[in-house]
């Protein structure tokens, strides 16, 4: 009877065993390479406007004929629409600006005038491409 019980015990019991895993190498190496390329295009546009006029007069030995004013009368200038924004500007009437004469005829005389009218004063356009290329090389060497 003892033999039968022992035999039954062997049939019903299952044993499990763990076996340790031991790396079986002496040395090794690993290499990797990563490449990244990026292209960015930038377009920058800048508009600068004079929204009025600048009138300069200067001189020596001059006077306004008839004692009038040195400031010219203004008139309606152009109307511009840029990017949906409409602007109406004034400027001076160049046909009716003050006239000057010498105070002392024959003496040294200077006269200058300048007008910077309303409108586009400056336009800057920058179109550039930035190309970025990155390479990463990795090497690993290992041994036991």
Short mmCIF file of N, CA, C and O in Angstrom, two decimals:
data_model
loop_
_atom_site.label_atom_id
_atom_site.label_comp_id
_atom_site.label_asym_id
_atom_site.label_seq_id
_atom_site.Cartn_x
_atom_site.Cartn_y
_atom_site.Cartn_z
N UNK A 1 0.80 -1.17 0.00
CA UNK A 1 0.00 0.00 0.00
C UNK A 1 0.86 1.26 0.00
O UNK A 1 0.48 2.23 -0.59
N UNK A 2 1.96 1.18 0.66
CA UNK A 2 2.86 2.29 0.67
C UNK A 2 3.38 2.59 -0.71
O UNK A 2 3.56 3.74 -1.08
N UNK A 3 3.62 1.65 -1.49
CA UNK A 3 4.14 1.86 -2.82
C UNK A 3 3.13 2.54 -3.72
O UNK A 3 3.46 3.35 -4.54
N UNK A 4 1.93 2.23 -3.53
CA UNK A 4 0.87 2.83 -4.34
C UNK A 4 0.71 4.31 -4.01
O UNK A 4 0.54 5.13 -4.89
N UNK A 5 0.74 4.64 -2.73
CA UNK A 5 0.63 6.02 -2.32
C UNK A 5 1.80 6.85 -2.83
O UNK A 5 1.64 7.96 -3.29
N UNK A 6 2.97 6.34 -2.75
CA UNK A 6 4.16 7.02 -3.25
C UNK A 6 4.07 7.24 -4.73
O UNK A 6 4.41 8.29 -5.25
N UNK A 7 3.58 6.29 -5.44
CA UNK A 7 3.43 6.39 -6.88
C UNK A 7 2.36 7.43 -7.21
O UNK A 7 2.55 8.22 -8.13
N UNK A 8 1.28 7.47 -6.43
CA UNK A 8 0.26 8.47 -6.66
C UNK A 8 0.81 9.87 -6.36
O UNK A 8 0.50 10.84 -7.03
N UNK A 9 1.60 10.01 -5.35
CA UNK A 9 2.18 11.29 -5.01
C UNK A 9 3.09 11.77 -6.11
O UNK A 9 3.10 12.94 -6.46
N UNK A 10 3.84 10.92 -6.72
CA UNK A 10 4.71 11.28 -7.82
C UNK A 10 3.91 11.70 -9.05
O UNK A 10 4.30 12.59 -9.78
N UNK A 11 2.79 11.05 -9.26
CA UNK A 11 1.98 11.39 -10.41
C UNK A 11 1.27 12.72 -10.22
O UNK A 11 1.05 13.45 -11.16
N UNK A 12 0.87 13.07 -9.02
CA UNK A 12 0.10 14.28 -8.76
C UNK A 12 0.97 15.52 -8.49
O UNK A 12 0.49 16.62 -8.59
N UNK A 13 2.17 15.35 -8.12
CA UNK A 13 2.98 16.52 -7.81
C UNK A 13 3.84 16.88 -9.02
O UNK A 13 4.43 16.02 -9.64
N UNK A 14 3.86 18.17 -9.31
CA UNK A 14 4.71 18.64 -10.40
C UNK A 14 5.69 19.64 -9.81
O UNK A 14 5.31 20.61 -9.18
N UNK A 15 6.91 19.42 -10.01
CA UNK A 15 7.95 20.28 -9.47
C UNK A 15 8.40 21.26 -10.54
O UNK A 15 8.43 20.94 -11.73
N UNK A 16 8.72 22.50 -10.12
CA UNK A 16 9.25 23.48 -11.05
C UNK A 16 10.60 23.94 -10.53
O UNK A 16 10.77 24.16 -9.34
N UNK A 17 11.51 24.12 -11.47
CA UNK A 17 12.87 24.50 -11.11
C UNK A 17 13.28 25.73 -11.90
O UNK A 17 12.95 25.84 -13.08
N UNK A 18 14.00 26.66 -11.29
CA UNK A 18 14.50 27.85 -11.97
C UNK A 18 15.95 27.64 -12.32
O UNK A 18 16.73 27.15 -11.52
N UNK A 19 16.26 28.03 -13.53
CA UNK A 19 17.63 27.91 -13.99
C UNK A 19 18.18 29.32 -14.18
O UNK A 19 17.58 30.14 -14.88
N UNK A 20 19.29 29.69 -13.58
CA UNK A 20 19.84 31.03 -13.76
C UNK A 20 20.31 31.25 -15.19
O UNK A 20 20.85 30.33 -15.81
N UNK A 21 20.04 32.49 -15.70
CA UNK A 21 20.47 32.85 -17.05
C UNK A 21 21.78 33.63 -16.91
O UNK A 21 21.82 34.69 -16.28
N UNK A 22 22.78 33.14 -17.51
CA UNK A 22 24.08 33.78 -17.46
C UNK A 22 24.45 34.16 -18.89
O UNK A 22 24.44 33.33 -19.78
N UNK A 23 24.75 35.47 -19.12
CA UNK A 23 25.13 35.85 -20.46
C UNK A 23 26.37 35.09 -20.90
O UNK A 23 27.29 34.89 -20.12
N UNK A 24 26.34 34.73 -22.14
CA UNK A 24 27.43 33.93 -22.66
C UNK A 24 28.12 34.70 -23.78
O UNK A 24 28.04 34.32 -24.94
N UNK A 25 28.72 35.83 -23.44
CA UNK A 25 29.47 36.60 -24.43
C UNK A 25 30.70 37.15 -23.74
O UNK A 25 30.73 37.34 -22.53
N UNK A 26 31.68 37.49 -24.53
CA UNK A 26 32.91 38.05 -23.99
C UNK A 26 32.92 39.56 -24.12
O UNK A 26 33.30 40.28 -23.21
N UNK A 27 32.48 40.10 -25.26
CA UNK A 27 32.43 41.54 -25.48
C UNK A 27 31.50 41.81 -26.65
O UNK A 27 31.07 40.90 -27.35
N UNK A 28 31.22 43.10 -26.87
CA UNK A 28 30.34 43.46 -27.98
C UNK A 28 30.41 44.94 -28.26
O UNK A 28 31.04 45.71 -27.54
N UNK A 29 29.77 45.34 -29.32
CA UNK A 29 29.75 46.74 -29.72
C UNK A 29 28.40 47.05 -30.35
O UNK A 29 27.77 46.18 -30.95
N UNK A 30 27.98 48.30 -30.17
CA UNK A 30 26.71 48.75 -30.75
C UNK A 30 26.94 50.13 -31.36
O UNK A 30 27.63 50.96 -30.78
N UNK A 31 26.39 50.35 -32.53
CA UNK A 31 26.50 51.65 -33.20
C UNK A 31 25.13 52.06 -33.71
O UNK A 31 24.36 51.22 -34.17
N UNK A 32 24.87 53.39 -33.61
CA UNK A 32 23.62 53.92 -34.18
C UNK A 32 23.89 55.28 -34.78
O UNK A 32 24.82 55.98 -34.39
N UNK A 33 23.08 55.66 -35.74
CA UNK A 33 23.21 56.95 -36.42
C UNK A 33 21.81 57.53 -36.59
O UNK A 33 20.90 56.87 -37.07
N UNK A 34 21.67 58.80 -36.19
CA UNK A 34 20.40 59.51 -36.33
C UNK A 34 20.65 60.76 -37.16
O UNK A 34 21.53 61.55 -36.83
N UNK A 35 19.88 60.95 -38.22
CA UNK A 35 19.98 62.15 -39.06
C UNK A 35 18.65 62.87 -39.05
O UNK A 35 17.60 62.26 -39.19
N UNK A 36 18.73 64.18 -38.89
CA UNK A 36 17.53 65.03 -38.90
C UNK A 36 17.78 66.21 -39.84
O UNK A 36 18.83 66.84 -39.77
N UNK A 37 16.84 66.48 -40.70
CA UNK A 37 16.94 67.63 -41.60
C UNK A 37 15.64 68.40 -41.49
O UNK A 37 14.56 67.85 -41.55
N UNK A 38 15.80 69.74 -41.33
CA UNK A 38 14.64 70.61 -41.19
C UNK A 38 14.85 71.85 -42.06
O UNK A 38 15.91 72.47 -41.99
N UNK A 39 13.87 72.20 -42.84
CA UNK A 39 13.95 73.40 -43.68
C UNK A 39 12.80 74.32 -43.31
O UNK A 39 11.64 73.92 -43.33
N UNK A 40 13.14 75.57 -42.94
CA UNK A 40 12.14 76.56 -42.55
C UNK A 40 12.28 77.77 -43.46
O UNK A 40 13.36 78.30 -43.62
N UNK A 41 11.17 78.19 -44.05
CA UNK A 41 11.18 79.37 -44.91
C UNK A 41 10.44 80.49 -44.19
O UNK A 41 9.30 80.31 -43.75
N UNK A 42 11.10 81.64 -44.07
CA UNK A 42 10.50 82.81 -43.45
C UNK A 42 10.34 83.91 -44.49
O UNK A 42 11.27 84.19 -45.24
N UNK A 43 9.17 84.51 -44.51
CA UNK A 43 8.92 85.66 -45.36
C UNK A 43 8.45 86.78 -44.44
O UNK A 43 7.43 86.66 -43.77
N UNK A 44 9.24 87.85 -44.39
CA UNK A 44 8.93 88.99 -43.53
C UNK A 44 8.74 90.20 -44.44
O UNK A 44 9.60 90.51 -45.26
N UNK A 45 7.61 90.87 -44.29
CA UNK A 45 7.32 92.07 -45.06
C UNK A 45 6.96 93.19 -44.09
O UNK A 45 6.15 93.01 -43.20
N UNK A 46 7.61 94.32 -44.29
CA UNK A 46 7.37 95.47 -43.42
C UNK A 46 7.12 96.70 -44.28
O UNK A 46 7.89 96.98 -45.20
N UNK A 47 6.05 97.42 -43.98
CA UNK A 47 5.69 98.63 -44.70
C UNK A 47 5.73 99.80 -43.72
O UNK A 47 5.16 99.71 -42.64
N UNK A 48 6.37 100.87 -44.09
CA UNK A 48 6.37 102.09 -43.29
C UNK A 48 5.78 103.22 -44.13
O UNK A 48 6.19 103.43 -45.27
N UNK A 49 4.82 103.93 -43.54
CA UNK A 49 4.12 104.98 -44.26
C UNK A 49 4.31 106.32 -43.56
O UNK A 49 4.34 106.40 -42.34
N UNK A 50 4.42 107.35 -44.37
CA UNK A 50 4.27 108.72 -43.87
C UNK A 50 2.80 109.03 -43.95
O UNK A 50 2.20 108.96 -45.03
N UNK A 51 2.21 109.36 -42.84
CA UNK A 51 0.76 109.62 -42.83
C UNK A 51 0.44 111.09 -43.00
O UNK A 51 -0.72 111.48 -42.93
N UNK A 52 1.44 111.87 -43.22
CA UNK A 52 1.25 113.30 -43.47
C UNK A 52 2.43 113.78 -44.29
O UNK A 52 3.10 113.00 -44.94
N UNK A 53 2.68 115.07 -44.24
CA UNK A 53 3.79 115.60 -45.03
C UNK A 53 4.78 116.30 -44.12
O UNK A 53 4.46 116.69 -42.99
N UNK A 54 5.98 116.43 -44.61
CA UNK A 54 7.01 117.20 -43.93
C UNK A 54 7.50 118.25 -44.90
O UNK A 54 7.96 117.92 -46.01
N UNK A 55 7.40 119.50 -44.51
CA UNK A 55 7.77 120.63 -45.37
C UNK A 55 8.83 121.43 -44.64
O UNK A 55 8.63 121.85 -43.50
N UNK A 56 9.98 121.58 -45.26
CA UNK A 56 11.08 122.34 -44.67
C UNK A 56 11.48 123.48 -45.59
O UNK A 56 11.61 123.27 -46.80
N UNK A 57 11.68 124.65 -45.00
CA UNK A 57 12.20 125.81 -45.73
C UNK A 57 13.28 126.44 -44.88
O UNK A 57 13.16 126.52 -43.66
N UNK A 58 14.33 126.87 -45.54
CA UNK A 58 15.35 127.61 -44.81
C UNK A 58 16.07 128.53 -45.77
O UNK A 58 16.05 128.32 -46.99
N UNK A 59 16.69 129.55 -45.23
CA UNK A 59 17.42 130.46 -46.08
C UNK A 59 17.91 131.68 -45.32
O UNK A 59 17.58 131.88 -44.14
N UNK A 60 18.73 132.46 -46.00
CA UNK A 60 19.22 133.72 -45.45
C UNK A 60 18.98 134.81 -46.47
O UNK A 60 18.96 134.56 -47.69
N UNK A 61 18.74 136.02 -45.99
CA UNK A 61 18.50 137.20 -46.83
C UNK A 61 17.27 137.01 -47.72
O UNK A 61 17.26 137.39 -48.88
N UNK A 62 16.22 136.40 -47.17
CA UNK A 62 14.97 136.21 -47.94
C UNK A 62 13.79 136.64 -47.09
O UNK A 62 13.85 136.67 -45.87
N UNK A 63 12.71 136.97 -47.77
CA UNK A 63 11.45 137.29 -47.10
C UNK A 63 10.31 136.88 -48.03
O UNK A 63 10.47 136.79 -49.24
N UNK A 64 9.14 136.66 -47.44
CA UNK A 64 7.96 136.30 -48.21
C UNK A 64 7.48 137.55 -48.95
O UNK A 64 7.39 138.63 -48.37
N UNK A 65 7.19 137.40 -50.22
CA UNK A 65 6.69 138.53 -51.02
C UNK A 65 5.33 138.94 -50.48
O UNK A 65 4.44 138.11 -50.29
N UNK A 66 5.16 140.22 -50.25
CA UNK A 66 3.88 140.75 -49.79
C UNK A 66 3.64 140.51 -48.31
O UNK A 66 2.53 140.73 -47.83
N UNK A 67 4.62 139.98 -47.57
CA UNK A 67 4.45 139.80 -46.12
C UNK A 67 3.50 138.68 -45.74
O UNK A 67 2.98 138.67 -44.64
N UNK A 68 3.23 137.77 -46.65
CA UNK A 68 2.32 136.65 -46.35
C UNK A 68 2.95 135.63 -45.41
O UNK A 68 4.02 135.82 -44.85
N UNK A 69 2.28 134.54 -45.26
CA UNK A 69 2.73 133.46 -44.37
C UNK A 69 3.75 132.56 -45.09
O UNK A 69 3.70 132.41 -46.32
N UNK A 70 4.63 131.98 -44.34
CA UNK A 70 5.60 131.04 -44.94
C UNK A 70 5.05 129.63 -45.02
O UNK A 70 5.64 128.76 -45.64
N UNK A 71 3.90 129.42 -44.41
CA UNK A 71 3.30 128.08 -44.40
C UNK A 71 2.35 127.92 -45.58
O UNK A 71 1.40 128.70 -45.73
N UNK A 72 2.57 126.95 -46.44
CA UNK A 72 1.65 126.74 -47.57
C UNK A 72 0.31 126.19 -47.10
O UNK A 72 0.21 125.59 -46.04
N UNK A 73 -0.71 126.41 -47.91
CA UNK A 73 -2.03 125.88 -47.60
C UNK A 73 -2.04 124.37 -47.90
O UNK A 73 -1.32 123.89 -48.76
N UNK A 74 -2.89 123.66 -47.16
CA UNK A 74 -3.00 122.20 -47.37
C UNK A 74 -4.17 121.89 -48.29
O UNK A 74 -5.14 122.64 -48.38
N UNK A 75 -4.05 120.78 -48.97
CA UNK A 75 -5.11 120.27 -49.83
C UNK A 75 -5.26 118.78 -49.56
O UNK A 75 -4.37 118.16 -48.97
N UNK A 76 -6.39 118.24 -49.98
CA UNK A 76 -6.57 116.80 -49.85
C UNK A 76 -5.62 116.10 -50.80
O UNK A 76 -5.53 116.43 -51.98
N UNK A 77 -4.91 115.13 -50.26
CA UNK A 77 -3.97 114.36 -51.06
C UNK A 77 -4.62 113.10 -51.57
O UNK A 77 -5.82 113.05 -51.81
N UNK A 78 -3.85 112.09 -51.68
CA UNK A 78 -4.32 110.83 -52.23
C UNK A 78 -5.04 110.00 -51.18
O UNK A 78 -4.89 110.20 -49.98
N UNK A 79 -5.81 109.06 -51.67
CA UNK A 79 -6.46 108.07 -50.82
C UNK A 79 -5.86 106.72 -51.22
O UNK A 79 -5.88 106.35 -52.39
N UNK A 80 -5.32 106.02 -50.25
CA UNK A 80 -4.70 104.72 -50.51
C UNK A 80 -5.40 103.64 -49.71
O UNK A 80 -5.85 103.88 -48.60
N UNK A 81 -5.45 102.45 -50.29
CA UNK A 81 -5.97 101.28 -49.58
C UNK A 81 -4.90 100.20 -49.65
O UNK A 81 -4.50 99.79 -50.73
N UNK A 82 -4.45 99.78 -48.48
CA UNK A 82 -3.44 98.72 -48.38
C UNK A 82 -3.95 97.68 -47.41
O UNK A 82 -4.28 98.00 -46.27
N UNK A 83 -4.04 96.45 -47.86
CA UNK A 83 -4.51 95.33 -47.03
C UNK A 83 -5.86 95.64 -46.38
O UNK A 83 -6.09 95.34 -45.22
N UNK A 84 -6.74 96.28 -47.12
CA UNK A 84 -8.09 96.56 -46.64
C UNK A 84 -8.21 97.78 -45.75
O UNK A 84 -9.29 98.08 -45.25
N UNK A 85 -7.13 98.51 -45.51
CA UNK A 85 -7.16 99.70 -44.67
C UNK A 85 -7.02 100.92 -45.58
O UNK A 85 -6.05 101.04 -46.32
N UNK A 86 -8.01 101.81 -45.52
CA UNK A 86 -8.01 103.00 -46.37
C UNK A 86 -7.55 104.21 -45.57
O UNK A 86 -8.01 104.42 -44.45
N UNK A 87 -6.64 104.97 -46.15
CA UNK A 87 -6.13 106.19 -45.51
C UNK A 87 -6.28 107.35 -46.48
O UNK A 87 -6.06 107.21 -47.67
N UNK A 88 -6.69 108.51 -45.95
CA UNK A 88 -6.81 109.72 -46.75
C UNK A 88 -5.88 110.75 -46.13
O UNK A 88 -5.98 111.04 -44.94
N UNK A 89 -4.97 111.29 -46.93
CA UNK A 89 -3.94 112.17 -46.42
C UNK A 89 -4.04 113.56 -47.01
O UNK A 89 -4.57 113.76 -48.08
N UNK A 90 -3.47 114.49 -46.27
CA UNK A 90 -3.37 115.87 -46.75
C UNK A 90 -1.93 116.15 -47.15
O UNK A 90 -1.01 115.53 -46.64
N UNK A 91 -1.77 117.07 -48.05
CA UNK A 91 -0.45 117.52 -48.48
C UNK A 91 -0.52 119.01 -48.71
O UNK A 91 -1.55 119.63 -48.46
N UNK A 92 0.56 119.59 -49.17
CA UNK A 92 0.53 121.03 -49.42
C UNK A 92 0.22 121.30 -50.88
O UNK A 92 0.45 120.45 -51.75
N UNK A 93 -0.31 122.49 -51.14
CA UNK A 93 -0.62 122.92 -52.50
C UNK A 93 0.63 123.55 -53.11
O UNK A 93 0.97 124.70 -52.83
N UNK A 94 1.35 122.78 -53.90
CA UNK A 94 2.61 123.26 -54.49
C UNK A 94 2.38 124.36 -55.53
O UNK A 94 3.29 125.12 -55.83
N UNK A 95 1.16 124.46 -56.06
CA UNK A 95 0.87 125.52 -57.03
C UNK A 95 0.66 126.88 -56.36
O UNK A 95 0.70 127.91 -57.03
N UNK A 96 0.40 126.88 -55.09
CA UNK A 96 0.13 128.14 -54.38
C UNK A 96 1.01 128.29 -53.14
O UNK A 96 0.57 128.83 -52.13
N UNK A 97 2.22 127.85 -53.20
CA UNK A 97 3.12 127.98 -52.05
C UNK A 97 3.68 129.41 -52.02
O UNK A 97 3.68 130.12 -53.03
N UNK A 98 4.15 129.86 -50.86
CA UNK A 98 4.66 131.24 -50.74
C UNK A 98 5.86 131.49 -51.67
O UNK A 98 6.66 130.60 -51.92
N UNK A 99 5.95 132.69 -52.15
CA UNK A 99 7.07 133.12 -53.00
C UNK A 99 7.99 134.02 -52.16
O UNK A 99 7.52 134.78 -51.33
N UNK A 100 9.28 133.92 -52.41
CA UNK A 100 10.26 134.66 -51.63
C UNK A 100 11.06 135.61 -52.53
O UNK A 100 11.18 135.39 -53.73
N UNK A 101 11.61 136.66 -51.89
CA UNK A 101 12.48 137.59 -52.59
C UNK A 101 13.65 137.95 -51.68
O UNK A 101 13.59 137.73 -50.46
N UNK A 102 14.70 138.49 -52.27
CA UNK A 102 15.86 138.91 -51.49
C UNK A 102 15.53 140.16 -50.68
O UNK A 102 14.85 141.07 -51.15
N UNK A 103 16.06 140.18 -49.47
CA UNK A 103 15.90 141.37 -48.64
C UNK A 103 16.86 142.46 -49.11
O UNK A 103 16.47 143.59 -49.32
N UNK A 104 18.13 142.10 -49.30
CA UNK A 104 19.15 143.04 -49.80
C UNK A 104 19.63 142.50 -51.14
O UNK A 104 20.35 141.49 -51.19
N UNK A 105 19.18 143.12 -52.24
CA UNK A 105 19.60 142.63 -53.55
C UNK A 105 21.12 142.64 -53.70
O UNK A 105 21.80 143.56 -53.29
N UNK A 106 21.64 141.56 -54.25
CA UNK A 106 23.07 141.43 -54.49
C UNK A 106 23.85 140.86 -53.32
O UNK A 106 25.01 140.48 -53.47
N UNK A 107 23.25 140.81 -52.13
CA UNK A 107 23.94 140.23 -50.97
C UNK A 107 23.86 138.71 -51.05
O UNK A 107 23.06 138.13 -51.80
N UNK A 108 24.69 138.04 -50.25
CA UNK A 108 24.66 136.57 -50.21
C UNK A 108 23.29 136.06 -49.81
O UNK A 108 22.70 136.51 -48.84
N UNK A 109 22.77 135.13 -50.60
CA UNK A 109 21.42 134.63 -50.37
C UNK A 109 21.41 133.11 -50.52
O UNK A 109 22.03 132.57 -51.43
N UNK A 110 20.69 132.47 -49.63
CA UNK A 110 20.49 131.02 -49.73
C UNK A 110 19.01 130.72 -49.51
O UNK A 110 18.35 131.41 -48.74
N UNK A 111 18.54 129.69 -50.20
CA UNK A 111 17.16 129.25 -49.99
C UNK A 111 17.09 127.77 -50.34
O UNK A 111 17.62 127.32 -51.36
N UNK A 112 16.45 127.00 -49.49
CA UNK A 112 16.21 125.59 -49.80
C UNK A 112 14.85 125.20 -49.25
O UNK A 112 14.37 125.76 -48.26
N UNK A 113 14.23 124.26 -49.92
CA UNK A 113 12.96 123.73 -49.46
C UNK A 113 12.92 122.25 -49.80
O UNK A 113 13.54 121.78 -50.76
N UNK A 114 12.23 121.50 -48.97
CA UNK A 114 12.06 120.06 -49.24
C UNK A 114 10.67 119.65 -48.79
O UNK A 114 10.10 120.21 -47.86
N UNK A 115 10.15 118.68 -49.48
CA UNK A 115 8.83 118.14 -49.17
C UNK A 115 8.92 116.63 -49.18
O UNK A 115 9.38 116.03 -50.16
N UNK A 116 8.53 116.03 -48.09
CA UNK A 116 8.36 114.58 -48.04
C UNK A 116 6.87 114.36 -47.89
O UNK A 116 6.28 114.72 -46.86
N UNK A 117 6.27 113.85 -48.93
CA UNK A 117 4.82 113.71 -48.95
C UNK A 117 4.33 112.44 -48.29
O UNK A 117 5.10 111.55 -47.92
N UNK A 118 3.03 112.32 -48.13
CA UNK A 118 2.45 111.12 -47.54
C UNK A 118 2.54 109.94 -48.50
O UNK A 118 2.64 110.11 -49.71
N UNK A 119 2.54 108.78 -47.94
CA UNK A 119 2.58 107.57 -48.75
C UNK A 119 3.63 106.60 -48.24
O UNK A 119 4.19 106.75 -47.15
N UNK A 120 3.92 105.63 -49.05
CA UNK A 120 4.88 104.59 -48.68
C UNK A 120 6.28 105.19 -48.59
O UNK A 120 6.80 105.75 -49.55
N UNK A 121 6.88 105.09 -47.43
CA UNK A 121 8.23 105.62 -47.22
C UNK A 121 9.28 104.53 -47.33
O UNK A 121 10.38 104.75 -47.80
N UNK A 122 8.92 103.31 -46.90
CA UNK A 122 9.91 102.23 -46.89
C UNK A 122 9.19 100.89 -46.96
O UNK A 122 8.15 100.69 -46.34
N UNK A 123 9.77 99.99 -47.73
CA UNK A 123 9.27 98.63 -47.83
C UNK A 123 10.46 97.69 -47.68
O UNK A 123 11.46 97.82 -48.37
N UNK A 124 10.34 96.76 -46.73
CA UNK A 124 11.39 95.78 -46.50
C UNK A 124 10.80 94.40 -46.74
O UNK A 124 9.75 94.06 -46.20
N UNK A 125 11.49 93.63 -47.58
CA UNK A 125 11.06 92.27 -47.88
C UNK A 125 12.22 91.33 -47.61
O UNK A 125 13.27 91.44 -48.25
N UNK A 126 12.04 90.44 -46.65
CA UNK A 126 13.07 89.45 -46.32
C UNK A 126 12.48 88.08 -46.62
O UNK A 126 11.43 87.71 -46.10
N UNK A 127 13.15 87.34 -47.48
CA UNK A 127 12.74 85.98 -47.82
C UNK A 127 13.96 85.10 -47.59
O UNK A 127 14.94 85.17 -48.33
N UNK A 128 13.92 84.30 -46.53
CA UNK A 128 15.08 83.48 -46.22
C UNK A 128 14.66 82.06 -45.88
O UNK A 128 13.56 81.81 -45.39
N UNK A 129 15.57 81.16 -46.17
CA UNK A 129 15.38 79.75 -45.87
C UNK A 129 16.46 79.31 -44.91
O UNK A 129 17.65 79.56 -45.15
N UNK A 130 16.04 78.68 -43.82
CA UNK A 130 16.97 78.17 -42.83
C UNK A 130 16.97 76.65 -42.95
O UNK A 130 15.94 76.01 -42.76
N UNK A 131 18.14 76.10 -43.30
CA UNK A 131 18.29 74.66 -43.49
C UNK A 131 19.14 74.12 -42.35
O UNK A 131 20.30 74.51 -42.19
N UNK A 132 18.55 73.25 -41.53
CA UNK A 132 19.25 72.66 -40.39
C UNK A 132 19.42 71.17 -40.65
O UNK A 132 18.45 70.47 -40.95
N UNK A 133 20.66 70.70 -40.54
CA UNK A 133 20.98 69.30 -40.75
C UNK A 133 21.76 68.82 -39.55
O UNK A 133 22.83 69.35 -39.24
N UNK A 134 21.25 67.83 -38.83
CA UNK A 134 21.88 67.33 -37.61
C UNK A 134 22.17 65.85 -37.76
O UNK A 134 21.31 65.08 -38.18
N UNK A 135 23.39 65.44 -37.41
CA UNK A 135 23.79 64.03 -37.45
C UNK A 135 24.33 63.67 -36.08
O UNK A 135 25.19 64.36 -35.54
N UNK A 136 23.81 62.57 -35.50
CA UNK A 136 24.29 62.07 -34.22
C UNK A 136 24.74 60.64 -34.41
O UNK A 136 23.95 59.78 -34.79
N UNK A 137 26.03 60.38 -34.15
CA UNK A 137 26.59 59.03 -34.19
C UNK A 137 26.85 58.59 -32.76
O UNK A 137 27.47 59.32 -31.98
N UNK A 138 26.38 57.38 -32.41
CA UNK A 138 26.58 56.84 -31.08
C UNK A 138 27.26 55.50 -31.20
O UNK A 138 26.84 54.64 -31.98
N UNK A 139 28.31 55.31 -30.41
CA UNK A 139 29.02 54.03 -30.36
C UNK A 139 29.10 53.58 -28.92
O UNK A 139 29.42 54.35 -28.03
N UNK A 140 28.81 52.29 -28.68
CA UNK A 140 28.92 51.70 -27.35
C UNK A 140 29.77 50.45 -27.46
O UNK A 140 29.55 49.62 -28.34
N UNK A 141 30.73 50.31 -26.58
CA UNK A 141 31.57 49.11 -26.50
C UNK A 141 31.42 48.57 -25.09
O UNK A 141 31.54 49.32 -24.12
N UNK A 142 31.17 47.27 -24.99
CA UNK A 142 30.96 46.66 -23.67
C UNK A 142 31.67 45.32 -23.63
O UNK A 142 31.93 44.67 -24.65
N UNK A 143 32.03 44.95 -22.40
CA UNK A 143 32.66 43.65 -22.19
C UNK A 143 32.26 43.14 -20.81
O UNK A 143 31.83 43.89 -19.95
N UNK A 144 32.48 41.87 -20.61
CA UNK A 144 32.03 41.23 -19.38
C UNK A 144 33.11 41.30 -18.33
O UNK A 144 34.28 41.27 -18.56
#
